[in-house]
Amino acid sequence: MSAHQELIERFQRLKHHAAASSEAPVIANFTSLLTQVGFYANQIASVVELEGCPPRHRAPRHPIPEALQHAIGIRSHELYLHQAQVYDLALEGKDVVIATPTASGKSLAFLLPVMARLLADEGATALLLYPTKALAHDQAARLEEFDARLGGVLRPAVYDGDTPTAHRAAIKQHSRILVTNPHGLHLYLGWHQQWARLLGGLVAIVLDEAHVYTGILGAQMAGLWRRLERILSHHRAHPLLLAASASIANPREHLAALTGRAVTLVDNGAGRGPRTLVLWDATRHPTLTPTMQSAYLARHLMRHHHQVVVFSNTRAQAEQIALAGSERGHRMLPYRAGYAPATRRRIEEELREGRLQGVSATSALELGVDVGGLDCAILNGYPGSISSLWQRLGRAGRSMQPSLGVVVLGHDPVARSLVASSDLLLRRAPEAGVIPAEHDEVRARHLVLALAELPCPRDALVRDPRQAALVERLLAEGRLIEEEGVVRSAVRFPHLRTPFVERPPSWRLVLARGSSSDVEHLDDAQALREAHRGAILLHLGTPYRVTRIDEERREVHARPESSHHLTIPSVVRTLSRGRLMGSSTRGPLLVEYREGTLTERVASYQELDPATGQTVRHGVRGRSLRSPVATLALVVADPSALGLAEELVPLGLRGLAHAIDRTLPVLAIGDRGDLGSLTVAGAGTPSLVLFHRTRFHPSSLLARVERELPAIIELAASMIAECGCEDGCAFCVLDHGPEDGRPSRAVTLATARGLIAAMPDGPPGG
Ligand SMILES: [Zn+2]
């Protein structure tokens, strides 16, 4: 029996009682509906049917005030189990994290106990933190409706960079529920005395989408949280924590690492309908690209009256799909970052109300923006993590209705490995959230900010020996000063020049006459790939051709384009060797620290006609992007010492780079994506270079990587050895990279083992 059949059997055992239900025939219909698509060429590689589960309801043990039940329009016995549990735990003073998909009544689970506490005590206040302004505004709108029915006693307000100056004082004086984001909170803590009423009255803090705060961003959030707690105890407030996270492996541990609090985990009780999951092998069609197949699948499903979301991994693909997937009577709009908030709000509303049948999105729709439940989710490519895979698939499913998820996989090695072992994909646990334990620069900056917010006597500050060392260093560097035994920041408001997350200045897209009034901004990397001269880019489903780049004003000028062609850049990344900062030798490895420059350059681009798949022309452009990076190079000075054919070493190093990327979260060094890697072959000394962009985050990440190198390589080797795939997959050694030759498990493992054996400090404890 194949592994795939085994998996299906396993799921069938799970769902045997659901099979008797009336939904079963509808489930089967989704698969047969897919086979009726005009370009069907046997692309269905596997189908898994997941049973639904009924919602569980119960009334909380603690009564909900009558006025509040009226305001939310739900009687207490109609609450979902998780909502009742959160309500009870919160009223008993316990910190909570809910792990639940979007559209499962998560917001109400928080808001109920918050509103109950505020109704019971008129001096009480609450703080709601959302990772983006858009989510904060969504939530505030909802709260305002409830508050109107409660007689306007809660006075919820969004406070962020867009809040008009005229409203600010009133919010500080009167609002009882403040809705903001970490970027704002980070800044407002500098002026906490102005917020004394609100901070002093805090009974609850809601931290939504907590899984977003992972890796370096997680370390920043942990630093911000500690500053917030310190200010709160100064204002004598001890609020509850009500957190929510998408499906990650470790919600409780993640919250503990972020906030230092022990939280009770509450699971989703909303129930869901049966789901059909299909892996679609796009390579079985001779000409249509995976992107076009995703678009046409969406169109087919829309024609059959289903509401569809398609997720792509790039903005350009999301736009293409919206363009190719729409037709008269079946409209699909793109949804992504870069659009004006009003545009996004309009699309969300049309989806919720069912006026829009399709949406083609990027990860921008992964977060909890409320668009209601859709019928079908199509994933144009694997999103890179199991956690995102399920978040995207989870967008399909309204109340208890059957839903469909399709993962469209193309030619790249990662996709091939997923088609070959589809059971692995669906069986894997989601990734864990990670808070790097010792990011010195992050600790340093939050310490300086904290001591600007509230200076502290030196004695109290240096009790912890590690903090003492950091304080000494910051005093020596002049970032802290000491006056009469009290340590404070050298600058009064370091907040003003230390944003929570630094973003490079963006590029503005300037569209020629007759085009959308929407203003779009692109970051450096997007501008490099999508906005070189000659590039065709899509904005709200309309093609434009880039005519001019104004480097000085950071503007990209484009005019409407009549063709429906695409341009695909070929980006070459190179690292300058840069200045040597230090080096050490470990057996056959030379380990070098350098400060270098990463150059990403559009070497050329292809213009394609997506209808025929033909290249219409080639363009050559020299625009490039340079970023300062810190690098850690593992140079294999003597490849023969590794005990495998020398020509295989560069390939093995490439596989190892990918495996190392997956070990960093496990060892709590950083999250995936915190480090980049490049392998360099040729010239006799194959090397693996790990780099970290230093422009905003001076790196102590690399120092930890170097310190724990034997443990990292050892763990990478065991992850590769234990991976259940046949010859290397996305979860062990395969990267999306376009380079030729794919590292196999065997070669990578031999390389890793050769390195471990040859390193004098060997495996940890060895
Ligand atoms: Zn594998």
PDB file of N, CA, C and O in Angstrom, residues 209-245:
ATOM      1  N   GLU A 209      -2.904  37.867  17.275  1.00  0.00           N
ATOM      2  CA  GLU A 209      -1.962  37.431  16.246  1.00  0.00           C
ATOM      3  C   GLU A 209      -0.545  37.311  16.819  1.00  0.00           C
ATOM      4  O   GLU A 209       0.435  37.736  16.205  1.00  0.00           O
ATOM      5  N   ALA A 210      -0.448  36.705  18.002  1.00  0.00           N
ATOM      6  CA  ALA A 210       0.843  36.666  18.699  1.00  0.00           C
ATOM      7  C   ALA A 210       1.883  35.834  17.947  1.00  0.00           C
ATOM      8  O   ALA A 210       3.082  36.001  18.158  1.00  0.00           O
ATOM      9  N   HIS A 211       1.440  34.964  17.040  1.00  0.00           N
ATOM     10  CA  HIS A 211       2.397  34.152  16.280  1.00  0.00           C
ATOM     11  C   HIS A 211       3.239  35.000  15.334  1.00  0.00           C
ATOM     12  O   HIS A 211       4.305  34.570  14.888  1.00  0.00           O
ATOM     13  N   VAL A 212       2.761  36.184  15.026  1.00  0.00           N
ATOM     14  CA  VAL A 212       3.503  37.079  14.119  1.00  0.00           C
ATOM     15  C   VAL A 212       4.838  37.500  14.738  1.00  0.00           C
ATOM     16  O   VAL A 212       5.823  37.707  14.047  1.00  0.00           O
ATOM     17  N   TYR A 213       4.857  37.582  16.082  1.00  0.00           N
ATOM     18  CA  TYR A 213       6.053  38.083  16.757  1.00  0.00           C
ATOM     19  C   TYR A 213       7.022  36.935  16.977  1.00  0.00           C
ATOM     20  O   TYR A 213       7.062  36.322  18.033  1.00  0.00           O
ATOM     21  N   THR A 214       7.784  36.635  15.934  1.00  0.00           N
ATOM     22  CA  THR A 214       8.724  35.519  16.005  1.00  0.00           C
ATOM     23  C   THR A 214      10.062  36.001  15.459  1.00  0.00           C
ATOM     24  O   THR A 214      10.121  37.018  14.783  1.00  0.00           O
ATOM     25  N   GLY A 215      11.136  35.285  15.804  1.00  0.00           N
ATOM     26  CA  GLY A 215      12.461  35.692  15.328  1.00  0.00           C
ATOM     27  C   GLY A 215      12.858  37.033  15.919  1.00  0.00           C
ATOM     28  O   GLY A 215      12.490  37.364  17.043  1.00  0.00           O
ATOM     29  N   ILE A 216      13.591  37.834  15.126  1.00  0.00           N
ATOM     30  CA  ILE A 216      14.058  39.136  15.629  1.00  0.00           C
ATOM     31  C   ILE A 216      12.877  40.017  16.035  1.00  0.00           C
ATOM     32  O   ILE A 216      12.917  40.713  17.047  1.00  0.00           O
ATOM     33  N   LEU A 217      11.792  39.960  15.255  1.00  0.00           N
ATOM     34  CA  LEU A 217      10.615  40.747  15.606  1.00  0.00           C
ATOM     35  C   LEU A 217      10.063  40.289  16.960  1.00  0.00           C
ATOM     36  O   LEU A 217       9.609  41.109  17.763  1.00  0.00           O
ATOM     37  N   GLY A 218      10.133  38.978  17.210  1.00  0.00           N
ATOM     38  CA  GLY A 218       9.693  38.440  18.497  1.00  0.00           C
ATOM     39  C   GLY A 218      10.560  38.965  19.633  1.00  0.00           C
ATOM     40  O   GLY A 218      10.059  39.315  20.714  1.00  0.00           O
ATOM     41  N   ALA A 219      11.866  39.040  19.391  1.00  0.00           N
ATOM     42  CA  ALA A 219      12.766  39.564  20.423  1.00  0.00           C
ATOM     43  C   ALA A 219      12.425  41.027  20.713  1.00  0.00           C
ATOM     44  O   ALA A 219      12.421  41.470  21.864  1.00  0.00           O
ATOM     45  N   GLN A 220      12.115  41.779  19.660  1.00  0.00           N
ATOM     46  CA  GLN A 220      11.712  43.184  19.833  1.00  0.00           C
ATOM     47  C   GLN A 220      10.431  43.276  20.645  1.00  0.00           C
ATOM     48  O   GLN A 220      10.301  44.120  21.532  1.00  0.00           O
ATOM     49  N   MET A 221       9.463  42.408  20.325  1.00  0.00           N
ATOM     50  CA  MET A 221       8.187  42.440  21.032  1.00  0.00           C
ATOM     51  C   MET A 221       8.390  42.075  22.502  1.00  0.00           C
ATOM     52  O   MET A 221       7.776  42.685  23.378  1.00  0.00           O
ATOM     53  N   ALA A 222       9.264  41.093  22.754  1.00  0.00           N
ATOM     54  CA  ALA A 222       9.531  40.698  24.144  1.00  0.00           C
ATOM     55  C   ALA A 222      10.142  41.884  24.901  1.00  0.00           C
ATOM     56  O   ALA A 222       9.808  42.146  26.059  1.00  0.00           O
ATOM     57  N   GLY A 223      11.027  42.630  24.249  1.00  0.00           N
ATOM     58  CA  GLY A 223      11.638  43.806  24.873  1.00  0.00           C
ATOM     59  C   GLY A 223      10.589  44.869  25.166  1.00  0.00           C
ATOM     60  O   GLY A 223      10.553  45.465  26.248  1.00  0.00           O
ATOM     61  N   LEU A 224       9.699  45.088  24.207  1.00  0.00           N
ATOM     62  CA  LEU A 224       8.630  46.079  24.380  1.00  0.00           C
ATOM     63  C   LEU A 224       7.704  45.655  25.520  1.00  0.00           C
ATOM     64  O   LEU A 224       7.298  46.468  26.345  1.00  0.00           O
ATOM     65  N   TRP A 225       7.378  44.346  25.555  1.00  0.00           N
ATOM     66  CA  TRP A 225       6.475  43.865  26.594  1.00  0.00           C
ATOM     67  C   TRP A 225       7.067  44.095  27.980  1.00  0.00           C
ATOM     68  O   TRP A 225       6.383  44.536  28.889  1.00  0.00           O
ATOM     69  N   ARG A 226       8.370  43.849  28.144  1.00  0.00           N
ATOM     70  CA  ARG A 226       9.001  44.053  29.448  1.00  0.00           C
ATOM     71  C   ARG A 226       8.993  45.528  29.837  1.00  0.00           C
ATOM     72  O   ARG A 226       8.799  45.870  30.998  1.00  0.00           O
ATOM     73  N   ARG A 227       9.181  46.389  28.859  1.00  0.00           N
ATOM     74  CA  ARG A 227       9.094  47.834  29.172  1.00  0.00           C
ATOM     75  C   ARG A 227       7.687  48.200  29.599  1.00  0.00           C
ATOM     76  O   ARG A 227       7.487  48.961  30.548  1.00  0.00           O
ATOM     77  N   LEU A 228       6.696  47.635  28.884  1.00  0.00           N
ATOM     78  CA  LEU A 228       5.303  47.929  29.223  1.00  0.00           C
ATOM     79  C   LEU A 228       4.994  47.471  30.650  1.00  0.00           C
ATOM     80  O   LEU A 228       4.409  48.212  31.443  1.00  0.00           O
ATOM     81  N   GLU A 229       5.417  46.261  31.003  1.00  0.00           N
ATOM     82  CA  GLU A 229       5.147  45.729  32.346  1.00  0.00           C
ATOM     83  C   GLU A 229       5.789  46.615  33.419  1.00  0.00           C
ATOM     84  O   GLU A 229       5.223  46.846  34.478  1.00  0.00           O
ATOM     85  N   ARG A 230       6.989  47.127  33.106  1.00  0.00           N
ATOM     86  CA  ARG A 230       7.693  47.957  34.076  1.00  0.00           C
ATOM     87  C   ARG A 230       6.932  49.266  34.305  1.00  0.00           C
ATOM     88  O   ARG A 230       6.764  49.717  35.440  1.00  0.00           O
ATOM     89  N   ILE A 231       6.474  49.863  33.210  1.00  0.00           N
ATOM     90  CA  ILE A 231       5.693  51.104  33.321  1.00  0.00           C
ATOM     91  C   ILE A 231       4.389  50.838  34.065  1.00  0.00           C
ATOM     92  O   ILE A 231       3.945  51.639  34.897  1.00  0.00           O
ATOM     93  N   LEU A 232       3.766  49.685  33.769  1.00  0.00           N
ATOM     94  CA  LEU A 232       2.489  49.376  34.418  1.00  0.00           C
ATOM     95  C   LEU A 232       2.668  49.220  35.925  1.00  0.00           C
ATOM     96  O   LEU A 232       1.845  49.685  36.698  1.00  0.00           O
ATOM     97  N   SER A 233       3.759  48.581  36.341  1.00  0.00           N
ATOM     98  CA  SER A 233       3.890  48.421  37.787  1.00  0.00           C
ATOM     99  C   SER A 233       4.193  49.781  38.427  1.00  0.00           C
ATOM    100  O   SER A 233       3.766  50.047  39.546  1.00  0.00           O
ATOM    101  N   HIS A 234       4.841  50.684  37.675  1.00  0.00           N
ATOM    102  CA  HIS A 234       5.022  52.056  38.158  1.00  0.00           C
ATOM    103  C   HIS A 234       3.658  52.744  38.358  1.00  0.00           C
ATOM    104  O   HIS A 234       3.456  53.493  39.296  1.00  0.00           O
ATOM    105  N   HIS A 235       2.716  52.452  37.442  1.00  0.00           N
ATOM    106  CA  HIS A 235       1.381  53.058  37.547  1.00  0.00           C
ATOM    107  C   HIS A 235       0.429  52.162  38.363  1.00  0.00           C
ATOM    108  O   HIS A 235      -0.778  52.366  38.339  1.00  0.00           O
ATOM    109  N   ARG A 236       0.997  51.146  39.001  1.00  0.00           N
ATOM    110  CA  ARG A 236       0.254  50.234  39.884  1.00  0.00           C
ATOM    111  C   ARG A 236      -0.899  49.519  39.193  1.00  0.00           C
ATOM    112  O   ARG A 236      -1.981  49.366  39.749  1.00  0.00           O
ATOM    113  N   ALA A 237      -0.647  49.078  37.967  1.00  0.00           N
ATOM    114  CA  ALA A 237      -1.667  48.297  37.254  1.00  0.00           C
ATOM    115  C   ALA A 237      -1.126  46.887  37.016  1.00  0.00           C
ATOM    116  O   ALA A 237       0.071  46.721  36.778  1.00  0.00           O
ATOM    117  N   HIS A 238      -1.988  45.895  37.127  1.00  0.00           N
ATOM    118  CA  HIS A 238      -1.587  44.503  36.899  1.00  0.00           C
ATOM    119  C   HIS A 238      -2.619  43.825  36.017  1.00  0.00           C
ATOM    120  O   HIS A 238      -3.374  42.974  36.473  1.00  0.00           O
ATOM    121  N   PRO A 239      -2.660  44.221  34.751  1.00  0.00           N
ATOM    122  CA  PRO A 239      -3.727  43.708  33.876  1.00  0.00           C
ATOM    123  C   PRO A 239      -3.536  42.236  33.509  1.00  0.00           C
ATOM    124  O   PRO A 239      -2.428  41.719  33.555  1.00  0.00           O
ATOM    125  N   LEU A 240      -4.653  41.642  33.118  1.00  0.00           N
ATOM    126  CA  LEU A 240      -4.654  40.289  32.562  1.00  0.00           C
ATOM    127  C   LEU A 240      -4.091  40.309  31.159  1.00  0.00           C
ATOM    128  O   LEU A 240      -4.204  41.325  30.475  1.00  0.00           O
ATOM    129  N   LEU A 241      -3.599  39.167  30.725  1.00  0.00           N
ATOM    130  CA  LEU A 241      -3.186  39.024  29.331  1.00  0.00           C
ATOM    131  C   LEU A 241      -4.165  38.088  28.633  1.00  0.00           C
ATOM    132  O   LEU A 241      -4.385  36.959  29.080  1.00  0.00           O
ATOM    133  N   LEU A 242      -4.762  38.574  27.557  1.00  0.00           N
ATOM    134  CA  LEU A 242      -5.618  37.731  26.721  1.00  0.00           C
ATOM    135  C   LEU A 242      -4.976  37.707  25.338  1.00  0.00           C
ATOM    136  O   LEU A 242      -4.964  38.722  24.640  1.00  0.00           O
ATOM    137  N   ALA A 243      -4.391  36.561  24.968  1.00  0.00           N
ATOM    138  CA  ALA A 243      -3.637  36.505  23.711  1.00  0.00           C
ATOM    139  C   ALA A 243      -4.291  35.531  22.745  1.00  0.00           C
ATOM    140  O   ALA A 243      -5.022  34.637  23.160  1.00  0.00           O
ATOM    141  N   ALA A 244      -4.005  35.705  21.456  1.00  0.00           N
ATOM    142  CA  ALA A 244      -4.471  34.739  20.468  1.00  0.00           C
ATOM    143  C   ALA A 244      -3.357  34.474  19.490  1.00  0.00           C
ATOM    144  O   ALA A 244      -2.543  35.349  19.198  1.00  0.00           O
ATOM    145  N   SER A 245      -3.310  33.251  19.009  1.00  0.00           N
ATOM    146  CA  SER A 245      -2.293  32.891  18.036  1.00  0.00           C
ATOM    147  C   SER A 245      -2.911  31.970  17.005  1.00  0.00           C
ATOM    148  O   SER A 245      -3.843  31.230  17.299  1.00  0.00           O
TER     149      SER A 245
END
